[in-house]
Structures are given as structure tokens and as C-alpha cells.
Coordinates of C-alpha atoms in Angstrom, one line a residue:
M1 CA -63.7 -15.1 -24.4
A2 CA -60.0 -15.9 -24.2
T3 CA -60.8 -19.3 -22.5
Q4 CA -63.2 -20.1 -25.3
T5 CA -60.6 -19.2 -27.9
H6 CA -58.0 -21.4 -26.2
Q7 CA -60.6 -24.3 -26.0
A8 CA -61.5 -23.9 -29.7
I9 CA -57.8 -23.9 -30.7
A10 CA -57.2 -27.0 -28.6
A11 CA -60.3 -28.8 -30.1
E12 CA -59.2 -27.9 -33.6
A13 CA -55.7 -29.3 -32.9
T14 CA -57.2 -32.5 -31.5
A15 CA -59.5 -32.9 -34.4
A16 CA -56.7 -32.4 -36.9
A17 CA -54.4 -34.9 -35.1
T18 CA -57.2 -37.5 -34.9
F19 CA -58.1 -37.1 -38.6
A20 CA -54.4 -37.2 -39.6
A21 CA -53.8 -40.4 -37.6
W22 CA -56.8 -42.1 -39.3
L23 CA -55.7 -40.9 -42.7
D24 CA -52.2 -42.3 -42.1
R25 CA -53.8 -45.7 -41.9
L26 CA -56.2 -45.2 -44.8
A27 CA -53.7 -43.9 -47.4
P28 CA -51.4 -46.9 -47.6
A29 CA -54.4 -49.3 -47.6
I30 CA -56.0 -47.6 -50.5
E31 CA -52.8 -47.1 -52.4
A32 CA -52.1 -50.8 -52.0
A33 CA -55.6 -51.5 -53.3
D34 CA -56.3 -53.4 -50.1
A35 CA -60.0 -53.4 -49.9
A36 CA -60.2 -55.3 -46.7
A37 CA -57.8 -53.1 -44.8
T38 CA -59.6 -50.0 -46.1
A39 CA -63.0 -51.3 -45.1
A40 CA -61.6 -52.1 -41.6
L41 CA -61.3 -48.3 -41.1
L42 CA -65.0 -47.7 -41.7
A43 CA -68.0 -47.9 -39.4
T44 CA -70.2 -51.0 -39.6
D45 CA -73.0 -48.9 -41.0
C46 CA -70.8 -46.6 -43.1
W47 CA -71.7 -44.7 -46.3
W48 CA -69.4 -44.3 -49.2
R49 CA -70.4 -42.1 -52.1
D50 CA -68.3 -42.0 -55.2
L51 CA -68.8 -39.4 -57.9
L52 CA -66.7 -40.6 -60.9
A53 CA -63.4 -40.9 -59.1
L54 CA -63.2 -44.7 -58.5
T55 CA -66.3 -46.1 -60.3
G56 CA -66.7 -43.8 -63.2
D57 CA -70.3 -43.2 -62.2
L58 CA -72.4 -41.7 -59.4
G59 CA -73.1 -44.2 -56.7
T60 CA -73.9 -44.7 -53.1
Y61 CA -72.7 -47.8 -51.1
H62 CA -74.1 -48.5 -47.6
G63 CA -72.6 -50.8 -45.0
R64 CA -69.0 -52.1 -44.7
D65 CA -69.7 -55.2 -46.8
R66 CA -71.1 -53.3 -49.8
V67 CA -68.3 -50.8 -49.6
A68 CA -65.7 -53.5 -49.4
A69 CA -67.3 -55.1 -52.5
M70 CA -67.1 -51.8 -54.4
L71 CA -63.5 -51.3 -53.4
G72 CA -62.6 -54.8 -54.4
E73 CA -64.1 -54.2 -57.8
H74 CA -62.5 -50.9 -58.5
L75 CA -59.4 -50.4 -56.4
A76 CA -56.1 -51.3 -58.2
P77 CA -52.5 -50.2 -57.5
G78 CA -52.3 -46.7 -58.8
S79 CA -56.1 -46.1 -59.0
C80 CA -56.0 -43.7 -56.0
T81 CA -52.7 -42.1 -54.9
G82 CA -51.2 -39.1 -53.3
I83 CA -53.9 -38.8 -50.6
R84 CA -53.4 -35.6 -48.6
M85 CA -55.3 -34.0 -45.7
V86 CA -56.6 -30.5 -46.5
T87 CA -55.7 -27.9 -43.8
E88 CA -57.2 -24.8 -45.4
F89 CA -60.5 -25.6 -43.8
G90 CA -60.9 -28.3 -41.1
P91 CA -60.5 -30.9 -39.8
R92 CA -63.0 -29.9 -37.1
F93 CA -65.4 -31.3 -34.5
Q94 CA -69.0 -31.1 -35.5
G95 CA -71.9 -31.4 -33.0
D96 CA -72.4 -30.4 -29.4
A97 CA -70.6 -33.4 -27.9
D98 CA -67.7 -33.6 -30.3
E99 CA -69.1 -36.8 -31.6
L100 CA -68.1 -36.2 -35.2
I101 CA -64.9 -35.0 -36.9
E102 CA -65.2 -33.6 -40.4
G103 CA -62.2 -33.4 -42.7
F104 CA -61.2 -33.1 -46.3
V105 CA -58.7 -34.8 -48.6
T106 CA -57.2 -34.5 -52.0
F107 CA -55.9 -37.4 -54.2
Q108 CA -55.1 -38.4 -57.7
T109 CA -56.4 -41.0 -60.1
P110 CA -55.1 -42.2 -63.5
T111 CA -57.5 -39.8 -65.2
G112 CA -57.5 -36.8 -63.0
Y113 CA -57.5 -35.1 -59.6
G114 CA -59.9 -35.8 -56.8
R115 CA -61.3 -34.4 -53.6
G116 CA -63.0 -36.0 -50.7
A117 CA -64.9 -35.4 -47.5
V118 CA -64.9 -37.7 -44.5
R119 CA -66.9 -37.8 -41.2
L120 CA -65.3 -39.8 -38.4
R121 CA -67.1 -41.0 -35.4
R122 CA -66.2 -43.3 -32.5
Q123 CA -67.0 -47.0 -32.7
D124 CA -65.8 -49.4 -30.0
G125 CA -63.4 -46.8 -28.7
D126 CA -61.8 -46.1 -32.1
W127 CA -62.3 -43.4 -34.6
V128 CA -63.7 -44.8 -37.9
A129 CA -65.3 -43.3 -41.0
W130 CA -69.1 -43.0 -41.0
T131 CA -69.4 -41.2 -44.3
V132 CA -66.8 -41.0 -47.2
L133 CA -67.1 -39.0 -50.4
T134 CA -64.6 -39.4 -53.3
E135 CA -65.2 -37.2 -56.3
L136 CA -63.4 -36.5 -59.5
D137 CA -62.6 -32.8 -59.5
D138 CA -60.6 -32.3 -62.7
L139 CA -59.5 -34.3 -65.8
R140 CA -55.8 -34.4 -66.7
G141 CA -55.2 -32.3 -69.8
H142 CA -58.6 -30.7 -69.4
E143 CA -58.2 -28.9 -66.1
R144 CA -60.7 -26.1 -65.7
A145 CA -59.3 -22.7 -66.7
I146 CA -59.3 -21.4 -63.2
G147 CA -56.6 -20.6 -60.7
P148 CA -53.2 -21.6 -62.1
H149 CA -54.9 -22.7 -65.4
R150 CA -56.6 -19.5 -66.1
S151 CA -56.3 -17.9 -69.6
K152 CA -53.9 -15.0 -70.1
G153 CA -56.5 -13.1 -72.0
P154 CA -56.3 -11.3 -75.3
R155 CA -53.2 -9.4 -76.3
H156 CA -53.0 -5.7 -76.2
T157 CA -52.7 -5.5 -80.0
P158 CA -55.7 -6.5 -82.1
A159 CA -55.9 -9.9 -83.7
A160 CA -55.7 -10.4 -87.4
G161 CA -57.9 -8.1 -89.3
G162 CA -58.0 -5.6 -86.5
R163 CA -60.4 -7.6 -84.4
N164 CA -60.5 -7.2 -80.7
W165 CA -62.1 -9.3 -77.9
R166 CA -65.6 -8.2 -78.6
D167 CA -65.3 -8.8 -82.4
E168 CA -64.1 -12.4 -81.7
R169 CA -66.9 -13.0 -79.2
Q170 CA -69.5 -11.9 -81.7
E171 CA -68.0 -14.1 -84.4
K172 CA -67.9 -17.0 -82.0
L173 CA -71.6 -16.6 -81.1
R174 CA -72.6 -16.8 -84.8
Y175 CA -71.3 -20.3 -85.4
A176 CA -71.2 -19.4 -89.0
D177 CA -68.7 -22.1 -90.1
T178 CA -68.5 -24.3 -87.0
D179 CA -70.7 -26.5 -84.8
P180 CA -70.7 -26.5 -81.0
D181 CA -69.5 -29.7 -79.4
V182 CA -72.5 -29.6 -77.0
V183 CA -75.9 -27.9 -77.2
V184 CA -77.8 -27.1 -74.0
I185 CA -81.5 -26.6 -74.1
G186 CA -82.4 -23.9 -71.6
A187 CA -80.6 -21.0 -70.0
G188 CA -81.8 -21.4 -66.4
Q189 CA -79.6 -22.2 -63.5
G190 CA -78.9 -25.7 -64.8
G191 CA -78.0 -24.7 -68.3
L192 CA -75.8 -21.9 -67.3
S193 CA -73.9 -23.9 -64.7
V194 CA -73.2 -26.9 -66.9
A195 CA -72.2 -24.6 -69.8
A196 CA -69.8 -22.7 -67.5
N197 CA -68.1 -25.9 -66.5
L198 CA -67.9 -27.3 -70.0
G199 CA -66.5 -24.0 -71.2
L200 CA -63.8 -24.0 -68.6
M201 CA -62.9 -27.6 -69.6
G202 CA -62.4 -26.5 -73.2
V203 CA -65.7 -28.0 -74.6
D204 CA -67.4 -25.7 -77.1
T205 CA -70.9 -25.2 -75.8
L206 CA -74.0 -23.4 -77.1
I207 CA -77.1 -22.7 -75.0
L208 CA -80.5 -22.4 -76.8
E209 CA -83.0 -20.2 -74.8
K210 CA -86.5 -19.8 -76.3
S211 CA -87.2 -16.6 -74.3
E212 CA -86.0 -13.1 -75.3
R213 CA -83.5 -12.8 -72.5
V214 CA -81.4 -15.0 -70.3
G215 CA -83.2 -15.1 -66.9
D216 CA -86.7 -14.8 -68.3
G217 CA -87.5 -18.2 -66.8
W218 CA -87.5 -16.3 -63.5
R219 CA -88.2 -12.8 -64.7
K220 CA -91.6 -13.7 -66.3
R221 CA -93.0 -15.5 -63.3
Y222 CA -95.5 -14.1 -60.8
H223 CA -94.8 -10.6 -59.5
S224 CA -94.2 -11.5 -55.8
L225 CA -92.0 -14.5 -56.3
V226 CA -89.0 -14.8 -54.0
L227 CA -86.6 -17.7 -53.7
H228 CA -87.2 -20.0 -50.7
D229 CA -83.6 -21.2 -50.3
P230 CA -81.0 -18.9 -48.6
V231 CA -78.3 -17.1 -50.4
W232 CA -75.5 -19.3 -49.0
A233 CA -77.0 -22.3 -50.9
D234 CA -77.7 -20.4 -54.1
H235 CA -74.4 -19.3 -55.6
L236 CA -73.7 -20.2 -59.2
P237 CA -70.4 -21.9 -59.9
Y238 CA -67.3 -19.7 -60.0
L239 CA -69.1 -16.4 -59.4
P240 CA -70.6 -16.0 -55.9
Y241 CA -73.1 -13.3 -55.1
P242 CA -71.9 -10.0 -53.6
E243 CA -71.8 -9.9 -49.8
S244 CA -74.7 -7.4 -49.9
W245 CA -77.0 -10.0 -51.5
P246 CA -80.3 -10.6 -49.5
V247 CA -80.8 -13.9 -47.7
Y248 CA -83.9 -14.6 -49.9
C249 CA -83.5 -13.3 -53.4
P250 CA -86.5 -11.8 -55.4
K251 CA -87.1 -13.3 -58.8
D252 CA -86.1 -10.2 -60.9
K253 CA -82.8 -9.8 -59.1
I254 CA -81.9 -13.5 -59.8
A255 CA -83.0 -13.1 -63.4
D256 CA -80.7 -10.1 -63.9
W257 CA -77.9 -11.9 -62.2
F258 CA -78.3 -14.9 -64.6
E259 CA -78.0 -12.5 -67.5
S260 CA -74.9 -10.9 -66.0
Y261 CA -73.4 -14.3 -65.3
A262 CA -73.8 -15.5 -68.9
S263 CA -71.9 -12.4 -70.0
A264 CA -69.2 -12.5 -67.4
M265 CA -68.5 -16.2 -67.9
E266 CA -68.5 -15.7 -71.7
L267 CA -71.2 -18.3 -72.3
N268 CA -72.5 -18.7 -75.8
V269 CA -76.3 -18.2 -75.7
W270 CA -78.8 -17.8 -78.5
T271 CA -82.0 -16.2 -77.2
S272 CA -85.4 -16.4 -78.9
A273 CA -84.1 -19.7 -80.2
E274 CA -86.4 -22.7 -80.4
L275 CA -85.6 -26.3 -81.3
T276 CA -88.0 -27.4 -84.0
A277 CA -86.6 -30.8 -85.1
S278 CA -83.9 -33.3 -84.1
D279 CA -82.3 -36.5 -85.2
Y280 CA -79.4 -38.6 -83.9
D281 CA -77.2 -40.6 -86.1
E282 CA -75.7 -43.6 -84.2
A283 CA -73.0 -44.1 -86.8
S284 CA -71.5 -40.6 -86.7
G285 CA -72.4 -40.0 -83.1
R286 CA -73.8 -36.6 -83.9
W287 CA -77.2 -34.8 -83.7
T288 CA -78.8 -32.8 -86.4
L289 CA -80.8 -30.0 -84.7
R290 CA -83.0 -27.5 -86.5
V291 CA -83.4 -24.3 -84.6
R292 CA -85.7 -21.3 -85.3
T293 CA -83.9 -18.0 -84.6
P294 CA -84.7 -14.4 -85.2
D295 CA -82.3 -14.6 -88.2
G296 CA -83.9 -17.6 -89.7
E297 CA -83.6 -21.4 -89.4
R298 CA -80.2 -22.8 -88.5
E299 CA -78.9 -26.4 -88.4
L300 CA -76.5 -27.5 -85.8
R301 CA -74.6 -30.8 -85.5
P302 CA -73.3 -31.2 -81.9
R303 CA -72.0 -34.4 -80.4
D304 CA -74.0 -34.2 -77.2
V305 CA -77.3 -32.5 -76.1
I306 CA -78.2 -31.5 -72.6
L307 CA -81.8 -30.9 -71.6
A308 CA -81.8 -28.2 -69.0
T309 CA -85.3 -26.9 -69.0
G310 CA -85.9 -27.7 -65.3
A311 CA -86.4 -30.9 -63.4
A312 CA -90.1 -30.1 -62.8
G313 CA -90.8 -30.7 -66.5
E314 CA -94.0 -29.9 -68.4
P315 CA -96.9 -28.1 -66.8
N316 CA -99.5 -30.6 -65.7
I317 CA -102.7 -29.2 -67.1
P318 CA -105.6 -31.6 -66.4
A319 CA -108.3 -32.0 -69.0
V320 CA -111.3 -30.7 -67.0
P321 CA -114.7 -30.8 -68.6
G322 CA -116.5 -27.5 -69.3
R323 CA -113.4 -25.3 -69.5
E324 CA -114.5 -24.0 -72.9
R325 CA -117.8 -22.6 -71.5
F326 CA -116.2 -20.9 -68.5
T327 CA -116.8 -17.1 -69.0
G328 CA -113.9 -16.1 -66.8
T329 CA -110.1 -16.6 -67.1
S330 CA -108.2 -19.8 -66.4
Y331 CA -104.6 -20.7 -66.7
H332 CA -101.8 -22.9 -65.2
S333 CA -99.8 -21.5 -62.4
S334 CA -96.7 -21.3 -64.6
Q335 CA -98.5 -18.5 -66.6
H336 CA -99.4 -16.4 -63.6
G337 CA -98.1 -12.8 -63.8
S338 CA -99.3 -9.6 -62.2
A339 CA -102.3 -10.1 -59.8
T340 CA -103.3 -6.4 -59.7
R341 CA -106.0 -6.8 -62.4
W342 CA -107.9 -9.1 -60.1
A343 CA -108.5 -6.6 -57.3
G344 CA -112.1 -6.8 -56.1
R345 CA -112.8 -10.0 -58.1
K346 CA -113.2 -13.7 -57.2
A347 CA -110.2 -16.0 -57.7
V348 CA -110.0 -19.7 -57.1
V349 CA -106.6 -21.4 -56.9
V350 CA -106.7 -25.2 -57.4
G351 CA -103.8 -26.8 -55.7
A352 CA -102.2 -26.3 -52.3
C353 CA -98.5 -26.6 -52.6
N354 CA -95.8 -23.9 -53.1
S355 CA -97.1 -22.3 -56.2
G356 CA -100.8 -22.5 -55.1
H357 CA -100.1 -20.9 -51.8
D358 CA -97.8 -18.2 -53.2
I359 CA -100.3 -17.3 -56.0
A360 CA -103.2 -17.3 -53.5
Q361 CA -101.3 -14.9 -51.3
D362 CA -100.3 -12.7 -54.3
L363 CA -103.9 -12.4 -55.3
Y364 CA -105.1 -11.7 -51.8
E365 CA -102.5 -9.0 -51.3
A366 CA -103.7 -7.5 -54.7
G367 CA -107.2 -7.2 -53.3
A368 CA -108.9 -10.3 -54.8
D369 CA -111.4 -12.5 -52.9
V370 CA -109.4 -15.8 -52.9
T371 CA -110.4 -19.4 -52.3
L372 CA -107.7 -22.2 -52.2
V373 CA -108.8 -25.7 -53.2
Q374 CA -107.0 -28.4 -51.3
R375 CA -107.9 -31.9 -52.5
S376 CA -105.8 -34.0 -50.1
S377 CA -103.0 -33.0 -47.7
T378 CA -99.9 -30.8 -47.9
H379 CA -96.6 -30.8 -45.9
I380 CA -96.2 -27.3 -44.3
I381 CA -93.1 -25.8 -42.8
S382 CA -92.4 -22.2 -41.9
Q383 CA -89.5 -20.5 -43.7
E384 CA -88.3 -19.3 -40.3
H385 CA -87.9 -22.7 -38.7
G386 CA -88.0 -25.2 -41.6
I387 CA -85.2 -23.8 -43.8
P388 CA -82.6 -23.8 -41.0
A389 CA -83.6 -27.4 -40.2
I390 CA -83.0 -28.4 -43.8
F391 CA -79.7 -26.6 -44.3
G392 CA -78.3 -27.1 -40.8
S393 CA -74.9 -25.5 -40.2
N394 CA -73.7 -25.9 -43.8
F395 CA -75.3 -23.2 -45.8
V396 CA -75.6 -20.4 -43.3
E397 CA -73.9 -17.1 -42.4
G398 CA -70.5 -18.0 -41.1
G399 CA -70.7 -21.5 -42.4
P400 CA -68.0 -23.4 -44.3
P401 CA -66.7 -21.8 -47.6
T402 CA -69.0 -22.9 -50.4
S403 CA -66.5 -25.3 -51.9
Y404 CA -66.3 -27.2 -48.6
A405 CA -70.0 -26.9 -47.9
D406 CA -70.6 -28.5 -51.3
L407 CA -68.4 -31.4 -50.4
L408 CA -70.2 -31.9 -47.1
A409 CA -73.6 -31.8 -48.9
S410 CA -72.6 -34.2 -51.7
G411 CA -70.9 -36.3 -49.1
T412 CA -74.3 -36.9 -47.4
P413 CA -75.9 -39.5 -49.7
W414 CA -79.5 -39.0 -50.6
P415 CA -80.8 -42.0 -48.6
L416 CA -79.0 -40.6 -45.5
V417 CA -80.4 -37.1 -46.3
L418 CA -83.9 -38.6 -46.1
E419 CA -83.2 -40.5 -42.8
L420 CA -81.7 -37.4 -41.2
A421 CA -84.6 -35.3 -42.4
K422 CA -87.0 -37.1 -40.1
E423 CA -85.7 -35.4 -36.9
G424 CA -85.7 -32.1 -38.6
V425 CA -89.4 -32.6 -39.6
R426 CA -90.3 -33.4 -36.0
E427 CA -88.3 -30.4 -34.6
T428 CA -89.8 -28.0 -37.1
A429 CA -93.3 -29.2 -36.3
R430 CA -92.6 -28.5 -32.6
K431 CA -91.4 -25.0 -33.4
D432 CA -94.3 -24.4 -35.8
A433 CA -96.9 -25.8 -33.4
D434 CA -99.0 -22.7 -33.1
L435 CA -99.2 -22.1 -36.8
L436 CA -100.0 -25.8 -37.5
A437 CA -102.7 -25.9 -34.8
A438 CA -104.3 -22.8 -36.4
L439 CA -104.4 -24.6 -39.8
D440 CA -105.8 -27.7 -38.3
A441 CA -108.6 -25.6 -36.7
V442 CA -109.9 -24.4 -40.1
G443 CA -109.7 -27.9 -41.6
F444 CA -106.5 -27.7 -43.6
K445 CA -105.0 -31.2 -43.9
R446 CA -101.3 -31.7 -43.3
N447 CA -98.8 -34.5 -43.6
D448 CA -95.2 -35.2 -42.6
G449 CA -94.0 -36.1 -46.1
P450 CA -93.2 -39.6 -47.4
D451 CA -92.3 -41.8 -44.4
G452 CA -91.9 -38.7 -42.3
T453 CA -89.2 -37.2 -44.5
G454 CA -91.0 -33.9 -45.0
L455 CA -89.9 -31.5 -47.7
M456 CA -86.8 -33.5 -48.7
G457 CA -88.9 -36.6 -49.3
Y458 CA -91.2 -34.7 -51.7
A459 CA -88.4 -32.7 -53.3
L460 CA -86.3 -35.8 -54.2
A461 CA -89.3 -37.9 -55.3
Y462 CA -91.4 -35.3 -57.2
G463 CA -89.8 -31.9 -57.1
G464 CA -92.8 -30.5 -55.2
G465 CA -95.7 -31.4 -52.9
Y466 CA -95.0 -29.1 -50.0
Y467 CA -95.3 -25.4 -48.9
I468 CA -92.7 -23.3 -47.3
D469 CA -94.8 -20.7 -45.4
V470 CA -94.0 -17.1 -46.1
G471 CA -97.4 -15.8 -44.9
C472 CA -100.1 -17.7 -46.7
S473 CA -100.7 -20.2 -44.0
R474 CA -101.6 -17.5 -41.5
L475 CA -104.0 -15.9 -44.1
I476 CA -105.7 -19.3 -44.4
A477 CA -105.8 -19.8 -40.6
D478 CA -107.3 -16.4 -40.1
G479 CA -109.9 -17.0 -42.8
K480 CA -108.6 -14.2 -45.0
I481 CA -108.0 -16.8 -47.8
K482 CA -111.0 -19.2 -47.9
L483 CA -110.3 -22.9 -47.9
A484 CA -112.2 -25.6 -49.9
Q485 CA -110.8 -28.8 -48.6
G486 CA -111.3 -32.5 -49.3
S487 CA -112.5 -32.5 -52.9
G488 CA -110.9 -32.0 -56.3
L489 CA -111.9 -30.1 -59.3
A490 CA -114.7 -31.9 -61.3
E491 CA -115.7 -29.5 -63.9
F492 CA -115.9 -25.8 -65.0
T493 CA -119.2 -24.1 -64.9
P494 CA -120.0 -20.9 -66.8
D495 CA -119.4 -18.8 -63.7
G496 CA -116.8 -20.9 -61.8
I497 CA -116.1 -24.5 -60.9
R498 CA -117.8 -27.5 -59.4
L499 CA -115.9 -29.8 -57.0
E500 CA -116.2 -33.6 -57.0
D501 CA -118.4 -33.5 -53.9
G502 CA -120.8 -31.1 -55.6
R503 CA -119.8 -27.8 -54.1
T504 CA -119.7 -24.9 -56.5
L505 CA -117.3 -21.9 -56.3
A506 CA -118.0 -18.7 -58.2
A507 CA -114.8 -17.3 -59.9
D508 CA -113.6 -14.7 -62.3
L509 CA -110.2 -16.4 -62.3
V510 CA -109.3 -20.0 -61.9
V511 CA -105.6 -20.8 -61.5
L512 CA -104.6 -24.4 -61.9
A513 CA -101.7 -24.9 -59.5
T514 CA -101.6 -28.6 -60.5
G515 CA -97.9 -29.1 -60.7
Y516 CA -95.6 -30.4 -63.5
R517 CA -95.1 -33.7 -65.4
N518 CA -91.8 -35.5 -65.4
M519 CA -88.9 -34.0 -67.3
R520 CA -88.9 -37.0 -69.6
E521 CA -92.1 -35.6 -71.1
T522 CA -90.2 -32.5 -72.1
A523 CA -87.7 -34.7 -73.8
R524 CA -90.6 -36.5 -75.5
R525 CA -92.1 -33.2 -76.8
L526 CA -88.7 -31.9 -78.1
F527 CA -87.0 -35.1 -79.2
G528 CA -89.8 -37.6 -79.9
D529 CA -90.7 -41.0 -78.6
V530 CA -87.6 -42.7 -80.1
V531 CA -85.3 -40.7 -77.8
A532 CA -87.7 -40.4 -74.8
D533 CA -88.3 -44.1 -74.6
R534 CA -84.6 -44.7 -74.0
L535 CA -84.5 -42.3 -71.0
P536 CA -85.2 -42.8 -67.3
L537 CA -87.7 -40.8 -65.3
V538 CA -86.2 -37.8 -63.6
L539 CA -86.1 -37.7 -59.8
G540 CA -86.8 -40.4 -57.2
V541 CA -83.9 -42.0 -55.3
G542 CA -83.1 -45.3 -57.0
E543 CA -81.7 -48.5 -55.7
D544 CA -78.2 -47.1 -56.3
G545 CA -78.9 -44.2 -53.9
E546 CA -78.8 -41.6 -56.7
L547 CA -81.4 -39.4 -58.3
G548 CA -83.2 -40.8 -61.3
G549 CA -81.7 -39.5 -64.6
L550 CA -79.9 -36.4 -63.4
Y551 CA -76.2 -35.7 -63.8
R552 CA -75.2 -39.0 -65.4
R553 CA -75.6 -41.4 -68.3
T554 CA -79.3 -41.7 -69.3
G555 CA -79.4 -44.7 -71.6
H556 CA -78.9 -42.6 -74.7
P557 CA -75.2 -42.2 -75.7
A558 CA -75.5 -38.5 -76.4
F559 CA -78.4 -37.2 -74.3
W560 CA -78.1 -35.8 -70.8
Y561 CA -80.4 -34.3 -68.2
M562 CA -79.5 -31.2 -66.1
G563 CA -81.8 -29.6 -63.5
G564 CA -82.7 -29.0 -59.9
P565 CA -82.4 -26.2 -57.3
L566 CA -79.4 -23.8 -57.4
A567 CA -77.4 -25.8 -54.9
W568 CA -77.8 -29.1 -56.8
V569 CA -76.8 -27.6 -60.2
R570 CA -73.8 -25.8 -58.8
I571 CA -72.5 -29.1 -57.3
Y572 CA -73.4 -31.6 -59.9
S573 CA -72.9 -29.6 -63.1
K574 CA -69.2 -30.2 -62.7
H575 CA -69.7 -34.0 -62.6
L576 CA -71.9 -33.9 -65.7
A577 CA -69.4 -31.7 -67.5
L578 CA -66.6 -34.1 -66.6
Q579 CA -68.4 -37.1 -68.1
I580 CA -69.1 -35.3 -71.3
T581 CA -65.6 -33.9 -71.6
A582 CA -64.1 -37.3 -71.0
K583 CA -66.4 -38.9 -73.6
Q584 CA -65.5 -36.3 -76.2
A585 CA -61.8 -36.4 -75.4
G586 CA -61.7 -40.2 -75.5
I587 CA -60.7 -40.5 -71.8
A588 CA -61.8 -43.7 -70.3
L589 CA -63.3 -43.2 -66.9
P590 CA -63.4 -46.2 -64.6
R591 CA -66.2 -48.6 -65.6
P592 CA -69.2 -49.0 -63.3
G593 CA -69.0 -52.4 -61.7
A594 CA -70.2 -53.5 -58.3
A595 CA -73.9 -52.8 -57.7
P596 CA -74.3 -50.0 -55.2
E597 CA -77.2 -49.6 -52.7

């Protein structure tokens, strides 16, 4: 043990010295705005991802030539100064053969303060940067009210009129004589995270939530729902879960946490509040929003609106002939609640991805006779083997502190995430071989995801299309949940459904686990065609290496998208908030220029 400790200390010192020596060459090159000298310190097939710091946008640049072009466009004397190595965590070797060194930096720009993450690897005997992340972390004059910038809090004596903190909070929430700077639609993880960041940057933000309570988006979902991602990836910004939190959190626990988070972070939330009409005035740069609340209709005039109703978008409910004459019950998977009422009755679940499998298992465990309809094929991984392959050594017990894990995650550009995912897909399939063979034996059709990228390929492109097995696959393989494979739903009959190949299935309940439409369709429903037609589709990795629509300018000057899994919204809510804060404060971020890959 002592020898291992000495070896670890020696390795850490070597990694730190190597990283410091590389940084000693990088810093003067960047500060002198020497793009060629900077690019010479990068691997030939390097990746540089910039999140607002240098380019004022989110962008990924692949290959030394493209990176050099970006640097030539955006570097100027004074644009990136004060580069320092972080020693609180790292630098460290990563990998079994010490083939990578991970390190972190801080720096300053004319508009704020930045952080970065770098992975070094050997090329032709020298250590060069394989991946580089530069991100804007805080705006000058709008530093988040954390650490040394935290508020001193209320005075011990009451404010004017005898009001205390609670009185002032209640008055603030009413917005009787003021308008919020930003209105966020939806109090899920995306809405809460971006509102927390905006609030800490000094931007007055109001969240509108149509449900009765914060967290109802999780609380009202099906009874057995548990998060598939591990706790280390799922913290909300600024307020991590207690150390006693389970690895995989049940939906009611996360719902209650969201409600507590909104209170602890002093977020302004109107519940049971529904947007009924909207209009944007280009001349004034303000929205007019009409909102139905329990106290009557209100009108708000914010400068910006964020749609945070979830990246999955609107429920996709196909228009299937004969539904009106079906004598049983049918609904979309988003409406599934308790399964206990279906004990001893026939249930058909149409759709074979996460929701379809989870609901089929829920119904089976409640005592229903369940058939799962699979039209094409599904990517399957076990939670036991697939989740560790996806999150690697980053979001695990004993992994890096969350702030550094987030830098490593965002410092791995999405195209590289997809490329690296392929080996994880192969390795997971090897470990899941027995389960997958059992599924094959009963005719369940599988795939490896788009171009072999598995879950990540589907998640980045569509937000779904896969199943993380927590028990349903074995139930299917054992015949406890019946499988109707190879044909889609053609029509409802009075006592069930008919498939496209003519097979009929009797049912008391039909659940349409048919997925969701793009988030742009939610924008269309809430804000109309004039707004929606200016917006991009959400998700899909674009030519610039970034996700469509999310966390950045959308094509409308005052409309923004926010959504995604907990890890994504924790990381990128800050970047969205920085852009809105800069816009409203009149701070000019660098202008997007060179075309990224």
C-alpha cells in the first residue's frame, strides 16, 4: 500500500510538471494572439471547444487547421490573459498506460473570467493537447452571488414598514408593480437550473409552471419510475444532493427535491400558471405574455422568454383509425399513472423504448397480462453494464468533484462523444451477451444505435429510441411479458387493436408509448407559427458540432430553448444565463466568426 501511495504521488508530480511545462509554452502564445504558435502545441487531430469565451458562441473545432483558423479569427492581444494552472484538482494521468494527462486552467477575457480543461497526449515524442475547452464562467460586474460575491442577507432589524425577509419574498413573487426581465416556461430541471443561474447573475426571473406544485412533472408520472442516470451526474447547480442520496433516485424523491430547491434558491415560481397568449414587439424588444393564474389573468412584459418544458417536446399521439369505437381505455405513455387498477386485465403497450418497457414492467408487476408491440428494433443496454460505460470514470463514486467532472464532460465535444461511444457499445454488448441472446431467442429485434453509437447516438439525435434494462428485458425473454414483433399499429378494434400484418390483440388497456415530437412544436403551440418558424429544431448534432437549438441563440432575438437530462442542464444553464445576462446588460460578447466543424 505504501509503495502504491509513493507511486501515485510520483505520478501526480510528473503529470503536474508535464502539464505546467506545456502551459508555460501555451500562455505566451495565446496572450500574444499568435494563432500559429498556439496551434503548434496541439495534436494534429485535436478538438477545441469554445463556450462563449473566445467566440461568443458554442462551437466545436476539429483538427489543427480549423482550430488555427478559429484562433486567427478571434484571438487578439488581451482577448485571453492571466492563464493559470489549477492545482486544487489535477493535473493527473488518466488511463491504464498513463497515455493522457488531464488538467484545468483559469483565465480572463475582456468581458469576464474563464475556465478550461485540457487533455494532453504524446505525439512524435512530445506532449500536445488533444482536447481543449475554453468556457466563460462569469461576467465582469455580474459575477454570480456565490463565494466571495454572496449576499450578506437581510438585516436583523425589519425593513421599512416592519417587513421581514418572508414579507419581501411574498411581495416580490406577486410582481404587482414590476415585470420580470426573463420568463421561463416550465419548472422542471431545465427551468429551475437556468433560473438559479440568472438569479445569481442579478437577472430578475419568473418561472411559470402549469402544474399545482414544482416537481409535478416527475411526481405525476408512472408509479414505479426511477431515474436511469446515477446520482453523481444528476446534481442541480449550487445545491448537491446529500451524501445519503440513492444512486438511482425515485421520481417522487426527485420531485420533492425540486420543490425544496426552488425554495432554497429563492426562485420566483408561479404554479398553476398557464400561458394563454403571447406577442413580441421588435421595436421595444419586449414580449407581452398573458397568463392564467388562480388569482385571475395577468399580463407580463419580459425582455426574454425561455422555453424549458423539456427537450422531448409534445407527446406524439398518432391518429389511429377506430380509436373512438374501442371499448377499453387508451392513452399516451405520458399519462400513465398507477398500474394497480389493471391487475388481472389485458394490457397492450405499443412502443418498445424506455417508456414502453418501463410501463410494460409496471403493468406486469401490478398483475396485468401484458403484450409489448415492437414494430422495428431497439437499442438495449443493461443498467448494470451500460451506465458505467457511458459515464466512465467521470460521474462515479470517488470521481472528480462535480465542477471538474462538468469541465471534463463539456470538454469532450459531442462528435467525439459519439465516436468514443462505439467502443462502449461493443464492450457493453459483450458483458450483456446472455441477456441479449435471450432476447434474440424470442424474436426481439435489436440494434447498436446510429452508426454503432448506441444510446448516445439516439439521445443526441432524438432524445430517445433505446431502453436501459432494469428488469423488463428478462421478463420479455422469459415470456412473462408477451412480444408482438415486426408490425405496427394499424387500427383499434372494439375489443383491442389490429396490427399492420393482420394480427389482432385483445386489450382492456392500450398504452401508446409512441414518443414525443420535437420541442419546436411546443413552441409552435404556445407562441404560434410566426415565432416557431424562426426557430431551429431541437437536438441533433449540427455541422458546428453542437446540439440543435439548445443553450444558445435560436434565430429569434428574445427566445431561448432550455432542456435535456439533469447533467446537461446543470452544465449548460450557466452558458445560457451568461448570454441572456450579457444581452440585457449591453455587454458585447465576442462575435461568432470562423465556421466550426
